[in-house]
Amino acid sequence: MKSIRYALRIFSLACFVAISQQALAINIFTCEPEWHALATEIAGSEANVYVATSANQDPHHVQARPSLISAVRRADLVFCTGGGLESGWLPVLLSKGSNPKVQRAPGLLLAAEQVALLEKPVLLDRAEGDIHASGNPHVHLDPRRILIIAEKLKDRLIEIDAKDANGYQKRFDAFHQRWQKNIQHWEQQAAPLRNTPVIVHHRSWSYLLDWLGIRQVGELEPKPGIPPTPAHLASLISTTQTEHAQLILFTRYNGDKAAKWLTQRSDACAVELPFTVGGDDDSASLDELFSRLIDALVTTQTNCKKSGAHD
Ligand SMILES: [Zn+2]
């Protein structure tokens, strides 16, 4: 009887410790899977990291569901892309979540504000499409920018949650070391892709292409966010010929219709790529995502040349 009582006391003590740890653990709300992966890496397994979207959802278009609002309400840090990517839904979450901690820095961290943006218009010009009006927000596909963002994230975590400063620093240092090696390795692996002319469905890949020296010569969307039209697609037939485009890049939520249409009328080969962590079975982590992207591009390029045909 005594031992049962003792066991019960130990059990309730363990529950109390577990609950207080839960209460003390930092709550991070992330908008996209890439930031969920990065936050988990730097904040560690004790942190509660919530992700608002899944890999095969277009982050430009997301519904501000009540479950997302209540997750923002609980957050100590909101970590999203920014740069206009979530302009249709993040402001709603922040306003309806009415959590004073995450309205601005340090509790609000926007990745696109930490790095230099590509395709930034000299003047704000919506003629280039509404959804990239202030530059290209898809910064997560450049691992060098990810490193800069990871460091800012580490600084913010230390500012918000100083008691675990050593842990954040340690995990960032380990990530930094591993990531630099990764970048070197990926750049070697991607060397055959340098100067390859490609067509993209949406300007999703600009940072990846810029990093690897791949040339974008056309896009299936007439303007960012405007679906491909028959007239625009027809004009790309001659672009693929004159520019010798080899690959057409798209992701699952773009659909393969437009890419396939063009491969049937040109020498280019279509390649479906994961856009973020979890985009396919081989992209379960940030490291795997970049390996997978480069592998898919190199393999498709090689096979496309070999067969001289296309699907
Ligand atoms: Zn976009």
PDB file of C-alpha atoms and ligand atoms in Angstrom:
ATOM      1  CA  MET A   1       0.000   0.000   0.000  1.00  0.00           C
ATOM      2  CA  LYS A   2       2.841   2.247   1.033  1.00  0.00           C
ATOM      3  CA  SER A   3       4.672   1.603  -2.224  1.00  0.00           C
ATOM      4  CA  ILE A   4       1.524   2.384  -4.255  1.00  0.00           C
ATOM      5  CA  ARG A   5       1.192   5.693  -2.438  1.00  0.00           C
ATOM      6  CA  TYR A   6       4.887   6.381  -3.047  1.00  0.00           C
ATOM      7  CA  ALA A   7       4.525   5.559  -6.759  1.00  0.00           C
ATOM      8  CA  LEU A   8       1.503   7.844  -6.993  1.00  0.00           C
ATOM      9  CA  ARG A   9       3.417  10.669  -5.375  1.00  0.00           C
ATOM     10  CA  ILE A  10       6.339  10.201  -7.802  1.00  0.00           C
ATOM     11  CA  PHE A  11       3.869  10.049 -10.711  1.00  0.00           C
ATOM     12  CA  SER A  12       2.106  13.288  -9.736  1.00  0.00           C
ATOM     13  CA  LEU A  13       5.473  14.972  -9.210  1.00  0.00           C
ATOM     14  CA  ALA A  14       6.530  13.868 -12.712  1.00  0.00           C
ATOM     15  CA  CYS A  15       3.249  15.224 -14.124  1.00  0.00           C
ATOM     16  CA  PHE A  16       3.801  18.523 -12.340  1.00  0.00           C
ATOM     17  CA  VAL A  17       7.349  18.804 -13.750  1.00  0.00           C
ATOM     18  CA  ALA A  18       6.104  17.900 -17.237  1.00  0.00           C
ATOM     19  CA  ILE A  19       3.282  20.472 -17.080  1.00  0.00           C
ATOM     20  CA  SER A  20       5.544  23.255 -15.797  1.00  0.00           C
ATOM     21  CA  GLN A  21       8.094  22.463 -18.507  1.00  0.00           C
ATOM     22  CA  GLN A  22       5.289  22.611 -21.059  1.00  0.00           C
ATOM     23  CA  ALA A  23       4.228  25.994 -19.659  1.00  0.00           C
ATOM     24  CA  LEU A  24       7.801  27.283 -19.788  1.00  0.00           C
ATOM     25  CA  ALA A  25       8.528  25.981 -23.285  1.00  0.00           C
ATOM     26  CA  ILE A  26       8.565  28.694 -25.946  1.00  0.00           C
ATOM     27  CA  ASN A  27       5.638  28.725 -28.414  1.00  0.00           C
ATOM     28  CA  ILE A  28       6.637  29.475 -31.979  1.00  0.00           C
ATOM     29  CA  PHE A  29       4.093  29.990 -34.744  1.00  0.00           C
ATOM     30  CA  THR A  30       5.547  29.479 -38.235  1.00  0.00           C
ATOM     31  CA  CYS A  31       3.732  30.174 -41.498  1.00  0.00           C
ATOM     32  CA  GLU A  32       5.500  27.699 -43.794  1.00  0.00           C
ATOM     33  CA  PRO A  33       7.132  24.265 -43.404  1.00  0.00           C
ATOM     34  CA  GLU A  34      10.664  25.593 -44.124  1.00  0.00           C
ATOM     35  CA  TRP A  35      10.472  27.936 -41.128  1.00  0.00           C
ATOM     36  CA  HIS A  36       8.946  25.170 -39.015  1.00  0.00           C
ATOM     37  CA  ALA A  37      11.999  23.048 -39.826  1.00  0.00           C
ATOM     38  CA  LEU A  38      14.438  25.875 -39.106  1.00  0.00           C
ATOM     39  CA  ALA A  39      12.709  26.903 -35.859  1.00  0.00           C
ATOM     40  CA  THR A  40      12.701  23.301 -34.634  1.00  0.00           C
ATOM     41  CA  GLU A  41      16.405  23.055 -35.449  1.00  0.00           C
ATOM     42  CA  ILE A  42      17.424  26.245 -33.584  1.00  0.00           C
ATOM     43  CA  ALA A  43      14.848  26.216 -30.766  1.00  0.00           C
ATOM     44  CA  GLY A  44      15.280  22.503 -30.047  1.00  0.00           C
ATOM     45  CA  SER A  45      12.874  19.711 -29.327  1.00  0.00           C
ATOM     46  CA  GLU A  46      11.564  21.322 -26.096  1.00  0.00           C
ATOM     47  CA  ALA A  47       9.992  24.199 -28.055  1.00  0.00           C
ATOM     48  CA  ASN A  48       6.378  24.020 -29.270  1.00  0.00           C
ATOM     49  CA  VAL A  49       6.632  24.830 -32.956  1.00  0.00           C
ATOM     50  CA  TYR A  50       3.358  25.174 -34.849  1.00  0.00           C
ATOM     51  CA  VAL A  51       3.122  25.332 -38.641  1.00  0.00           C
ATOM     52  CA  ALA A  52       0.207  27.032 -40.411  1.00  0.00           C
ATOM     53  CA  THR A  53       0.493  25.465 -43.875  1.00  0.00           C
ATOM     54  CA  SER A  54       1.542  22.193 -45.441  1.00  0.00           C
ATOM     55  CA  ALA A  55       4.092  21.695 -48.200  1.00  0.00           C
ATOM     56  CA  ASN A  56       1.641  21.294 -51.030  1.00  0.00           C
ATOM     57  CA  GLN A  57      -0.391  24.401 -50.255  1.00  0.00           C
ATOM     58  CA  ASP A  58       0.321  27.607 -52.173  1.00  0.00           C
ATOM     59  CA  PRO A  59       1.490  29.971 -49.397  1.00  0.00           C
ATOM     60  CA  HIS A  60       0.219  32.964 -51.390  1.00  0.00           C
ATOM     61  CA  HIS A  61      -3.347  31.752 -50.852  1.00  0.00           C
ATOM     62  CA  VAL A  62      -4.259  30.465 -47.408  1.00  0.00           C
ATOM     63  CA  GLN A  63      -7.440  30.815 -45.383  1.00  0.00           C
ATOM     64  CA  ALA A  64      -7.178  32.600 -42.012  1.00  0.00           C
ATOM     65  CA  ARG A  65      -8.889  29.722 -40.154  1.00  0.00           C
ATOM     66  CA  PRO A  66      -9.898  30.025 -36.451  1.00  0.00           C
ATOM     67  CA  SER A  67      -7.329  27.339 -35.509  1.00  0.00           C
ATOM     68  CA  LEU A  68      -4.553  29.531 -36.963  1.00  0.00           C
ATOM     69  CA  ILE A  69      -5.846  32.570 -35.068  1.00  0.00           C
ATOM     70  CA  SER A  70      -5.793  30.712 -31.754  1.00  0.00           C
ATOM     71  CA  ALA A  71      -2.268  29.428 -32.474  1.00  0.00           C
ATOM     72  CA  VAL A  72      -1.123  33.044 -33.033  1.00  0.00           C
ATOM     73  CA  ARG A  73      -2.832  34.016 -29.764  1.00  0.00           C
ATOM     74  CA  ARG A  74      -0.637  31.515 -27.850  1.00  0.00           C
ATOM     75  CA  ALA A  75       2.636  32.396 -29.627  1.00  0.00           C
ATOM     76  CA  ASP A  76       5.763  33.971 -28.129  1.00  0.00           C
ATOM     77  CA  LEU A  77       7.220  34.313 -31.618  1.00  0.00           C
ATOM     78  CA  VAL A  78       5.615  34.455 -35.067  1.00  0.00           C
ATOM     79  CA  PHE A  79       8.142  33.450 -37.737  1.00  0.00           C
ATOM     80  CA  CYS A  80       6.959  33.846 -41.339  1.00  0.00           C
ATOM     81  CA  THR A  81       8.278  34.737 -44.787  1.00  0.00           C
ATOM     82  CA  GLY A  82       6.885  38.274 -45.084  1.00  0.00           C
ATOM     83  CA  GLY A  83       7.739  40.312 -48.171  1.00  0.00           C
ATOM     84  CA  GLY A  84       4.058  40.181 -49.110  1.00  0.00           C
ATOM     85  CA  LEU A  85       3.896  36.362 -49.385  1.00  0.00           C
ATOM     86  CA  GLU A  86       1.260  36.061 -46.661  1.00  0.00           C
ATOM     87  CA  SER A  87      -0.365  39.476 -47.264  1.00  0.00           C
ATOM     88  CA  GLY A  88      -3.765  37.815 -47.806  1.00  0.00           C
ATOM     89  CA  TRP A  89      -3.827  36.038 -44.442  1.00  0.00           C
ATOM     90  CA  LEU A  90      -1.069  36.878 -41.924  1.00  0.00           C
ATOM     91  CA  PRO A  91      -2.363  40.409 -41.153  1.00  0.00           C
ATOM     92  CA  VAL A  92      -5.781  38.850 -40.392  1.00  0.00           C
ATOM     93  CA  LEU A  93      -4.197  36.304 -38.038  1.00  0.00           C
ATOM     94  CA  LEU A  94      -2.172  38.986 -36.251  1.00  0.00           C
ATOM     95  CA  SER A  95      -5.127  41.292 -35.864  1.00  0.00           C
ATOM     96  CA  LYS A  96      -7.680  38.665 -34.805  1.00  0.00           C
ATOM     97  CA  GLY A  97      -5.129  36.881 -32.620  1.00  0.00           C
ATOM     98  CA  SER A  98      -4.676  40.202 -30.749  1.00  0.00           C
ATOM     99  CA  ASN A  99      -1.491  39.011 -29.080  1.00  0.00           C
ATOM    100  CA  PRO A 100       0.628  42.065 -28.199  1.00  0.00           C
ATOM    101  CA  LYS A 101       3.808  39.931 -28.014  1.00  0.00           C
ATOM    102  CA  VAL A 102       3.855  39.164 -31.743  1.00  0.00           C
ATOM    103  CA  GLN A 103       2.752  42.399 -33.405  1.00  0.00           C
ATOM    104  CA  ARG A 104       6.330  43.562 -33.989  1.00  0.00           C
ATOM    105  CA  ALA A 105       9.968  42.675 -33.223  1.00  0.00           C
ATOM    106  CA  PRO A 106      11.202  40.806 -31.278  1.00  0.00           C
ATOM    107  CA  GLY A 107       8.056  38.646 -31.315  1.00  0.00           C
ATOM    108  CA  LEU A 108       7.504  38.978 -35.068  1.00  0.00           C
ATOM    109  CA  LEU A 109      10.285  37.755 -37.356  1.00  0.00           C
ATOM    110  CA  LEU A 110       9.850  38.026 -41.123  1.00  0.00           C
ATOM    111  CA  ALA A 111      12.497  36.176 -43.119  1.00  0.00           C
ATOM    112  CA  ALA A 112      12.261  38.343 -46.248  1.00  0.00           C
ATOM    113  CA  GLU A 113      13.117  41.425 -44.174  1.00  0.00           C
ATOM    114  CA  GLN A 114      16.418  39.890 -43.054  1.00  0.00           C
ATOM    115  CA  VAL A 115      17.954  39.347 -46.509  1.00  0.00           C
ATOM    116  CA  ALA A 116      18.369  41.142 -49.841  1.00  0.00           C
ATOM    117  CA  LEU A 117      15.398  40.484 -52.132  1.00  0.00           C
ATOM    118  CA  LEU A 118      15.588  39.596 -55.813  1.00  0.00           C
ATOM    119  CA  GLU A 119      13.313  41.156 -58.454  1.00  0.00           C
ATOM    120  CA  LYS A 120      12.709  44.179 -56.245  1.00  0.00           C
ATOM    121  CA  PRO A 121      10.982  46.857 -58.336  1.00  0.00           C
ATOM    122  CA  VAL A 122      12.548  50.312 -58.329  1.00  0.00           C
ATOM    123  CA  LEU A 123       9.046  51.679 -57.918  1.00  0.00           C
ATOM    124  CA  LEU A 124       6.138  49.744 -56.416  1.00  0.00           C
ATOM    125  CA  ASP A 125       4.477  48.622 -59.626  1.00  0.00           C
ATOM    126  CA  ARG A 126       1.500  46.302 -59.529  1.00  0.00           C
ATOM    127  CA  ALA A 127       1.695  45.906 -63.310  1.00  0.00           C
ATOM    128  CA  GLU A 128       4.237  43.133 -62.604  1.00  0.00           C
ATOM    129  CA  GLY A 129       1.524  41.187 -60.765  1.00  0.00           C
ATOM    130  CA  ASP A 130       0.058  41.815 -57.341  1.00  0.00           C
ATOM    131  CA  ILE A 131       1.636  38.958 -55.495  1.00  0.00           C
ATOM    132  CA  HIS A 132       5.313  39.943 -55.915  1.00  0.00           C
ATOM    133  CA  ALA A 133       4.701  43.697 -55.790  1.00  0.00           C
ATOM    134  CA  SER A 134       7.634  44.457 -53.486  1.00  0.00           C
ATOM    135  CA  GLY A 135      10.120  41.875 -54.765  1.00  0.00           C
ATOM    136  CA  ASN A 136      10.338  38.085 -54.801  1.00  0.00           C
ATOM    137  CA  PRO A 137       9.418  36.708 -51.356  1.00  0.00           C
ATOM    138  CA  HIS A 138      10.479  33.055 -51.945  1.00  0.00           C
ATOM    139  CA  VAL A 139      13.802  33.494 -50.122  1.00  0.00           C
ATOM    140  CA  HIS A 140      13.944  30.027 -48.551  1.00  0.00           C
ATOM    141  CA  LEU A 141      15.330  28.403 -51.701  1.00  0.00           C
ATOM    142  CA  ASP A 142      18.758  29.983 -51.238  1.00  0.00           C
ATOM    143  CA  PRO A 143      20.643  28.147 -48.466  1.00  0.00           C
ATOM    144  CA  ARG A 144      23.002  31.129 -48.008  1.00  0.00           C
ATOM    145  CA  ARG A 145      20.028  33.303 -47.139  1.00  0.00           C
ATOM    146  CA  ILE A 146      18.706  30.545 -44.857  1.00  0.00           C
ATOM    147  CA  LEU A 147      21.944  30.821 -42.869  1.00  0.00           C
ATOM    148  CA  ILE A 148      21.467  34.591 -42.401  1.00  0.00           C
ATOM    149  CA  ILE A 149      17.838  34.033 -41.370  1.00  0.00           C
ATOM    150  CA  ALA A 150      18.872  31.253 -38.947  1.00  0.00           C
ATOM    151  CA  GLU A 151      21.263  33.640 -37.204  1.00  0.00           C
ATOM    152  CA  LYS A 152      18.554  36.316 -36.860  1.00  0.00           C
ATOM    153  CA  LEU A 153      16.196  33.664 -35.511  1.00  0.00           C
ATOM    154  CA  LYS A 154      18.791  32.626 -32.927  1.00  0.00           C
ATOM    155  CA  ASP A 155      19.220  36.284 -31.846  1.00  0.00           C
ATOM    156  CA  ARG A 156      15.451  36.726 -31.494  1.00  0.00           C
ATOM    157  CA  LEU A 157      15.070  33.522 -29.492  1.00  0.00           C
ATOM    158  CA  ILE A 158      17.788  34.678 -27.101  1.00  0.00           C
ATOM    159  CA  GLU A 159      16.075  38.070 -26.777  1.00  0.00           C
ATOM    160  CA  ILE A 160      12.672  36.523 -26.069  1.00  0.00           C
ATOM    161  CA  ASP A 161      13.810  33.595 -23.946  1.00  0.00           C
ATOM    162  CA  ALA A 162      17.169  34.495 -22.347  1.00  0.00           C
ATOM    163  CA  LYS A 163      17.108  31.558 -19.906  1.00  0.00           C
ATOM    164  CA  ASP A 164      17.891  29.131 -22.730  1.00  0.00           C
ATOM    165  CA  ALA A 165      20.418  31.408 -24.501  1.00  0.00           C
ATOM    166  CA  ASN A 166      23.175  28.777 -24.360  1.00  0.00           C
ATOM    167  CA  GLY A 167      20.958  26.170 -25.957  1.00  0.00           C
ATOM    168  CA  TYR A 168      19.958  28.466 -28.837  1.00  0.00           C
ATOM    169  CA  GLN A 169      23.576  29.469 -29.425  1.00  0.00           C
ATOM    170  CA  LYS A 170      24.805  25.863 -29.335  1.00  0.00           C
ATOM    171  CA  ARG A 171      22.162  24.616 -31.747  1.00  0.00           C
ATOM    172  CA  PHE A 172      22.794  27.533 -34.108  1.00  0.00           C
ATOM    173  CA  ASP A 173      26.564  26.897 -34.075  1.00  0.00           C
ATOM    174  CA  ALA A 174      26.005  23.224 -34.929  1.00  0.00           C
ATOM    175  CA  PHE A 175      23.587  24.172 -37.717  1.00  0.00           C
ATOM    176  CA  HIS A 176      25.996  26.802 -39.066  1.00  0.00           C
ATOM    177  CA  GLN A 177      28.843  24.318 -39.292  1.00  0.00           C
ATOM    178  CA  ARG A 178      26.787  21.585 -40.932  1.00  0.00           C
ATOM    179  CA  TRP A 179      25.048  24.004 -43.308  1.00  0.00           C
ATOM    180  CA  GLN A 180      28.288  25.530 -44.615  1.00  0.00           C
ATOM    181  CA  LYS A 181      29.561  22.055 -45.486  1.00  0.00           C
ATOM    182  CA  ASN A 182      26.215  21.280 -47.125  1.00  0.00           C
ATOM    183  CA  ILE A 183      26.389  24.407 -49.284  1.00  0.00           C
ATOM    184  CA  GLN A 184      29.851  23.457 -50.568  1.00  0.00           C
ATOM    185  CA  HIS A 185      28.683  19.947 -51.342  1.00  0.00           C
ATOM    186  CA  TRP A 186      25.494  21.120 -53.097  1.00  0.00           C
ATOM    187  CA  GLU A 187      27.381  23.644 -55.206  1.00  0.00           C
ATOM    188  CA  GLN A 188      29.724  20.888 -56.429  1.00  0.00           C
ATOM    189  CA  GLN A 189      26.818  18.582 -57.125  1.00  0.00           C
ATOM    190  CA  ALA A 190      24.985  21.311 -59.078  1.00  0.00           C
ATOM    191  CA  ALA A 191      27.978  22.385 -61.200  1.00  0.00           C
ATOM    192  CA  PRO A 192      26.574  20.782 -64.427  1.00  0.00           C
ATOM    193  CA  LEU A 193      23.493  22.995 -64.096  1.00  0.00           C
ATOM    194  CA  ARG A 194      25.400  26.274 -64.418  1.00  0.00           C
ATOM    195  CA  ASN A 195      24.031  28.436 -67.276  1.00  0.00           C
ATOM    196  CA  THR A 196      21.291  25.932 -68.112  1.00  0.00           C
ATOM    197  CA  PRO A 197      18.333  27.840 -69.627  1.00  0.00           C
ATOM    198  CA  VAL A 198      15.069  26.963 -67.867  1.00  0.00           C
ATOM    199  CA  ILE A 199      11.422  27.975 -67.851  1.00  0.00           C
ATOM    200  CA  VAL A 200       9.519  28.184 -64.559  1.00  0.00           C
ATOM    201  CA  HIS A 201       5.803  27.892 -63.884  1.00  0.00           C
ATOM    202  CA  HIS A 202       5.754  30.616 -61.178  1.00  0.00           C
ATOM    203  CA  ARG A 203       8.754  32.676 -59.999  1.00  0.00           C
ATOM    204  CA  SER A 204       9.050  30.202 -57.127  1.00  0.00           C
ATOM    205  CA  TRP A 205      12.626  29.224 -57.945  1.00  0.00           C
ATOM    206  CA  SER A 206      14.383  32.579 -58.473  1.00  0.00           C
ATOM    207  CA  TYR A 207      16.612  32.245 -55.387  1.00  0.00           C
ATOM    208  CA  LEU A 208      17.587  28.661 -56.200  1.00  0.00           C
ATOM    209  CA  LEU A 209      18.412  29.590 -59.802  1.00  0.00           C
ATOM    210  CA  ASP A 210      20.339  32.687 -58.750  1.00  0.00           C
ATOM    211  CA  TRP A 211      22.405  30.669 -56.261  1.00  0.00           C
ATOM    212  CA  LEU A 212      23.265  27.910 -58.750  1.00  0.00           C
ATOM    213  CA  GLY A 213      23.799  30.160 -61.780  1.00  0.00           C
ATOM    214  CA  ILE A 214      20.861  28.661 -63.708  1.00  0.00           C
ATOM    215  CA  ARG A 215      19.299  30.984 -66.284  1.00  0.00           C
ATOM    216  CA  GLN A 216      15.557  31.644 -66.233  1.00  0.00           C
ATOM    217  CA  VAL A 217      14.437  32.409 -69.787  1.00  0.00           C
ATOM    218  CA  GLY A 218      10.665  32.342 -69.407  1.00  0.00           C
ATOM    219  CA  GLU A 219       7.731  31.626 -67.136  1.00  0.00           C
ATOM    220  CA  LEU A 220       4.444  29.830 -67.724  1.00  0.00           C
ATOM    221  CA  GLU A 221       2.537  32.489 -65.795  1.00  0.00           C
ATOM    222  CA  PRO A 222       2.224  35.691 -67.858  1.00  0.00           C
ATOM    223  CA  LYS A 223       2.711  37.645 -64.580  1.00  0.00           C
ATOM    224  CA  PRO A 224       3.345  36.328 -61.052  1.00  0.00           C
ATOM    225  CA  GLY A 225       0.091  34.876 -59.782  1.00  0.00           C
ATOM    226  CA  ILE A 226      -1.766  35.079 -63.111  1.00  0.00           C
ATOM    227  CA  PRO A 227      -2.494  31.545 -64.430  1.00  0.00           C
ATOM    228  CA  PRO A 228      -0.998  30.557 -67.828  1.00  0.00           C
ATOM    229  CA  THR A 229      -3.115  31.640 -70.807  1.00  0.00           C
ATOM    230  CA  PRO A 230      -3.180  29.847 -74.204  1.00  0.00           C
ATOM    231  CA  ALA A 231      -1.708  32.916 -75.945  1.00  0.00           C
ATOM    232  CA  HIS A 232       1.132  33.239 -73.452  1.00  0.00           C
ATOM    233  CA  LEU A 233       1.921  29.509 -73.618  1.00  0.00           C
ATOM    234  CA  ALA A 234       1.961  29.645 -77.418  1.00  0.00           C
ATOM    235  CA  SER A 235       4.490  32.483 -77.272  1.00  0.00           C
ATOM    236  CA  LEU A 236       6.752  30.289 -75.123  1.00  0.00           C
ATOM    237  CA  ILE A 237       7.170  27.725 -77.926  1.00  0.00           C
ATOM    238  CA  SER A 238       9.471  30.105 -79.786  1.00  0.00           C
ATOM    239  CA  THR A 239      11.155  31.182 -76.508  1.00  0.00           C
ATOM    240  CA  THR A 240      12.122  27.560 -75.756  1.00  0.00           C
ATOM    241  CA  GLN A 241      13.598  27.281 -79.262  1.00  0.00           C
ATOM    242  CA  THR A 242      15.507  30.566 -79.387  1.00  0.00           C
ATOM    243  CA  GLU A 243      16.728  30.278 -75.781  1.00  0.00           C
ATOM    244  CA  HIS A 244      17.308  26.485 -75.970  1.00  0.00           C
ATOM    245  CA  ALA A 245      15.376  25.974 -72.724  1.00  0.00           C
ATOM    246  CA  GLN A 246      16.141  22.525 -71.315  1.00  0.00           C
ATOM    247  CA  LEU A 247      13.943  22.268 -68.249  1.00  0.00           C
ATOM    248  CA  ILE A 248      10.485  23.413 -67.163  1.00  0.00           C
ATOM    249  CA  LEU A 249      10.201  23.685 -63.375  1.00  0.00           C
ATOM    250  CA  PHE A 250       6.920  23.368 -61.513  1.00  0.00           C
ATOM    251  CA  THR A 251       5.633  22.231 -58.135  1.00  0.00           C
ATOM    252  CA  ARG A 252       2.654  20.050 -57.313  1.00  0.00           C
ATOM    253  CA  TYR A 253       0.158  22.834 -56.522  1.00  0.00           C
ATOM    254  CA  ASN A 254       0.936  24.506 -59.889  1.00  0.00           C
ATOM    255  CA  GLY A 255      -0.394  21.379 -61.636  1.00  0.00           C
ATOM    256  CA  ASP A 256       1.504  19.826 -64.552  1.00  0.00           C
ATOM    257  CA  LYS A 257      -0.906  20.813 -67.330  1.00  0.00           C
ATOM    258  CA  ALA A 258       0.893  23.885 -68.665  1.00  0.00           C
ATOM    259  CA  ALA A 259       4.378  22.354 -68.244  1.00  0.00           C
ATOM    260  CA  LYS A 260       3.331  19.164 -70.082  1.00  0.00           C
ATOM    261  CA  TRP A 261       1.700  21.195 -72.844  1.00  0.00           C
ATOM    262  CA  LEU A 262       4.987  22.956 -73.509  1.00  0.00           C
ATOM    263  CA  THR A 263       7.161  19.813 -73.293  1.00  0.00           C
ATOM    264  CA  GLN A 264       4.994  18.269 -76.026  1.00  0.00           C
ATOM    265  CA  ARG A 265       5.809  21.202 -78.299  1.00  0.00           C
ATOM    266  CA  SER A 266       9.492  21.744 -77.499  1.00  0.00           C
ATOM    267  CA  ASP A 267      12.742  19.988 -76.590  1.00  0.00           C
ATOM    268  CA  ALA A 268      12.488  20.982 -72.932  1.00  0.00           C
ATOM    269  CA  CYS A 269      11.743  18.412 -70.203  1.00  0.00           C
ATOM    270  CA  ALA A 270       9.350  19.096 -67.320  1.00  0.00           C
ATOM    271  CA  VAL A 271      10.504  18.465 -63.763  1.00  0.00           C
ATOM    272  CA  GLU A 272       8.224  18.475 -60.718  1.00  0.00           C
ATOM    273  CA  LEU A 273      10.091  19.759 -57.673  1.00  0.00           C
ATOM    274  CA  PRO A 274       9.220  19.926 -53.969  1.00  0.00           C
ATOM    275  CA  PHE A 275       8.804  23.602 -53.083  1.00  0.00           C
ATOM    276  CA  THR A 276       9.548  23.125 -49.394  1.00  0.00           C
ATOM    277  CA  VAL A 277      10.205  20.619 -46.621  1.00  0.00           C
ATOM    278  CA  GLY A 278       7.719  17.741 -46.919  1.00  0.00           C
ATOM    279  CA  GLY A 279       6.969  18.498 -50.584  1.00  0.00           C
ATOM    280  CA  ASP A 280       7.660  14.837 -51.386  1.00  0.00           C
ATOM    281  CA  ASP A 281       8.906  11.688 -49.638  1.00  0.00           C
ATOM    282  CA  ASP A 282      12.565  12.613 -50.216  1.00  0.00           C
ATOM    283  CA  SER A 283      12.340  16.128 -48.739  1.00  0.00           C
ATOM    284  CA  ALA A 284      11.616  15.475 -45.083  1.00  0.00           C
ATOM    285  CA  SER A 285      14.174  18.020 -43.799  1.00  0.00           C
ATOM    286  CA  LEU A 286      15.799  21.245 -45.018  1.00  0.00           C
ATOM    287  CA  ASP A 287      18.973  19.286 -45.854  1.00  0.00           C
ATOM    288  CA  GLU A 288      17.023  16.698 -47.824  1.00  0.00           C
ATOM    289  CA  LEU A 289      15.054  19.396 -49.641  1.00  0.00           C
ATOM    290  CA  PHE A 290      18.147  20.943 -51.244  1.00  0.00           C
ATOM    291  CA  SER A 291      19.720  17.551 -52.033  1.00  0.00           C
ATOM    292  CA  ARG A 292      16.477  16.460 -53.634  1.00  0.00           C
ATOM    293  CA  LEU A 293      16.082  19.681 -55.677  1.00  0.00           C
ATOM    294  CA  ILE A 294      19.595  19.453 -57.090  1.00  0.00           C
ATOM    295  CA  ASP A 295      19.354  15.721 -57.708  1.00  0.00           C
ATOM    296  CA  ALA A 296      16.036  16.095 -59.567  1.00  0.00           C
ATOM    297  CA  LEU A 297      17.391  18.926 -61.738  1.00  0.00           C
ATOM    298  CA  VAL A 298      20.676  17.161 -62.598  1.00  0.00           C
ATOM    299  CA  THR A 299      18.954  13.826 -63.285  1.00  0.00           C
ATOM    300  CA  THR A 300      16.257  15.357 -65.492  1.00  0.00           C
ATOM    301  CA  GLN A 301      18.838  17.377 -67.409  1.00  0.00           C
ATOM    302  CA  THR A 302      20.979  14.282 -68.014  1.00  0.00           C
ATOM    303  CA  ASN A 303      18.072  12.064 -69.067  1.00  0.00           C
ATOM    304  CA  CYS A 304      16.589  14.786 -71.231  1.00  0.00           C
ATOM    305  CA  LYS A 305      19.840  15.109 -73.179  1.00  0.00           C
ATOM    306  CA  LYS A 306      20.318  11.347 -73.442  1.00  0.00           C
ATOM    307  CA  SER A 307      16.914  10.500 -74.795  1.00  0.00           C
ATOM    308  CA  GLY A 308      16.673  13.649 -76.881  1.00  0.00           C
ATOM    309  CA  ALA A 309      12.949  13.240 -76.324  1.00  0.00           C
ATOM    310  CA  HIS A 310      10.440  14.582 -73.882  1.00  0.00           C
ATOM    311  CA  ASP A 311       7.169  13.521 -72.281  1.00  0.00           C
TER     312      ASP A 311
HETATM  313 ZN    ZN B   1       5.245  33.832 -55.519  1.00  0.00          ZN
END
